[in-house]
Amino acid sequence: MKTFSEFGLEPKVLRAITEMGFEESTPIQDKAIPVAMEGRDLIGQAQTGTGKTAAFGIPLINKIDIKEERIVALIMCPTRELAIQVAEEIEKLGRFKGIRSLPIYGGQDIVKQIRGLRKKPQIIIGTPGRLLDHINRKTIKLDDVQTVILDEADEMLDMGFMDDIQSILKLVPDERQTMLFSATMPVNIQKLAQQFLKNPEHVSVIPKQVSAPLIDQAYIELHERQKFEALCRLIDMEAPELAIIFGRTKRRVDELSEALQKRGYTAEGLHGDLSQNQRDNVMRKFRDGSIDVLVATDVAARGLDVSGVTHVINFDLPQDPESYVHRIGRTGRAGKEGAAYTFVTPREIDHLHFIEKITRHKIARKPMPSLAEAIEGKQKMTAERVLEILEKDEHNEYRGLAISLLEQHDSVHLLAAALKLLTGDKKEVEIELTPEDPLRAKKRRPDVRNSGRRPSGPYGTAGGARRNDRPYDRDRGGDRGGYGRGGDRPRRDGGGYRDNRGRSDSRERDGYSRGTSRSNEETLV
Ligand code: ADP
Ligand code: MG
């Protein structure tokens, strides 16, 4: 990660970025901005929501001469919505510099667009179809274009814009910089790039894993204080063969495994404070089934390969989409089906949507399991165990006793009592867990933001100890999830995080951790 001041941008551009609340560049920005600033052609590949717009927008805004009165840059987007979104971001980035940009898309009054064009925008952001309309009407001419950006190129081609794009690109002078951004790189994109880009530099940030289709993903919205009860009910209801429960911190893992034991579950915790010996022990018990619930932190569970994990339960929402994918990937292995449940507090819902967006997977909402469902699940389990014994014919030594009991008692009552005994009473132990802060960016001191001091933490605050933050999803709400759109609403915060979130005693991070914190990891696990 870099701070934006390291790219050598104009102060006015830098100021715009700061005003937008961006503190550090995203990985694709890290890679793309320097290449783009050299004037080279570029192919940028990264998933949705990773900040591709600013990856090309920043160098573009930086490069354009403000005295320019011609269209010098063209951005093509697949849809009206995307054109509007990109135009908004470009507008914000160019605000202090005074860059003029105009979105051009179908469905909007063309006369209005023509009026906009008279204001001599330097950047046009348009959908291919409507752009061609204007080109044919001669209301837009591309003779002076020096930079072309194909945004969300895969989507444009999926929507059948290949011909339109080719026609448009043929009208742009050869002497130009061309950048193509796409989440995926199918062959037709590569062909397009070959045809229109000159010796492009490839920059890509490809996620390590995508979520497996065999995993049934659901979330349960609840309050922090309801989590433990919900967990017990969920375990009772689902009767997992092997379950991994993820907690955010080491303290959490300790408290949770202990609490589960008190309630009568065979659970153990796994985190990096345990010695290698202890860890091996826990893992052995989990593998051979002498415990069926493993409570773990992200880091402790990394690379953990146990077959037969039927359930993953995210007791705490993971920091970022990659950890989410890692976590749920502990189940559904080797072609088996698995279930992943995620507990989400109301304030974390936005973050959940962000995860959905990045993983491109909708997570189904399920209600909190009721007491009745929990009991039913538990009873069903007992019955299954009884039937299993019956099937294996392993009960002969009890026959005599059974006969004599049946002579004195009603069979239904007798069996019910036996089932009750087997199921075990719910141990009513009072459990209190230390609450975890919801995963959400918090207020920070405004003086930090404006002081121009170089932030010292990975995602930039003064404080340094904070290494657990999620990237980019600071509390800006917004409709796209992603790295948090919605910069158009008044910023509620100073753009930062509360200081106490980085308690180094207990936090772990995973997934999107980008180098900066790797070295710290050992102290965390
Ligand atoms: P993509 O095009 O890769 O799908 P976007 O460019 O639309 O993603 O960015 C998603 C969101 O992340 C936007 O709201 C954008 O303003 C925000 N964003 C981009 N870069 C950063 C950054 N460096 N820090 C914080 N937020 C960012
Ligand atoms: Mg985009």
Short mmCIF file of C-alpha atoms and ligand atoms in Angstrom, two decimals, residues 46-54 56 77-78 82 85-86 151-152 155 181 480 485, ligand 2:
data_model
loop_
_atom_site.label_atom_id
_atom_site.label_comp_id
_atom_site.label_asym_id
_atom_site.label_seq_id
_atom_site.Cartn_x
_atom_site.Cartn_y
_atom_site.Cartn_z
CA ALA A 46 -9.05 -6.69 -10.78
CA GLN A 47 -12.35 -7.67 -9.31
CA THR A 48 -15.31 -5.42 -8.92
CA GLY A 49 -15.07 -2.98 -6.10
CA THR A 50 -11.30 -2.77 -6.04
CA GLY A 51 -11.07 0.84 -7.14
CA LYS A 52 -10.39 0.58 -10.84
CA THR A 53 -12.08 3.87 -11.58
CA ALA A 54 -9.60 5.85 -9.56
CA PHE A 56 -7.30 5.25 -14.30
CA CYS A 77 -18.49 2.15 -20.01
CA PRO A 78 -21.01 -0.62 -20.60
CA LEU A 82 -21.69 2.72 -14.70
CA GLN A 85 -20.85 6.36 -11.45
CA VAL A 86 -17.57 6.81 -13.26
CA ASP A 151 -13.81 0.45 -18.44
CA GLU A 152 -15.42 -2.86 -17.47
CA GLU A 155 -19.09 -6.37 -19.59
CA PHE A 181 -9.87 -2.33 -17.39
CA ARG A 480 -22.29 -0.13 -4.20
CA ARG A 485 -19.13 4.66 -2.64
MG MG B 2 -15.46 -0.09 -12.34
#
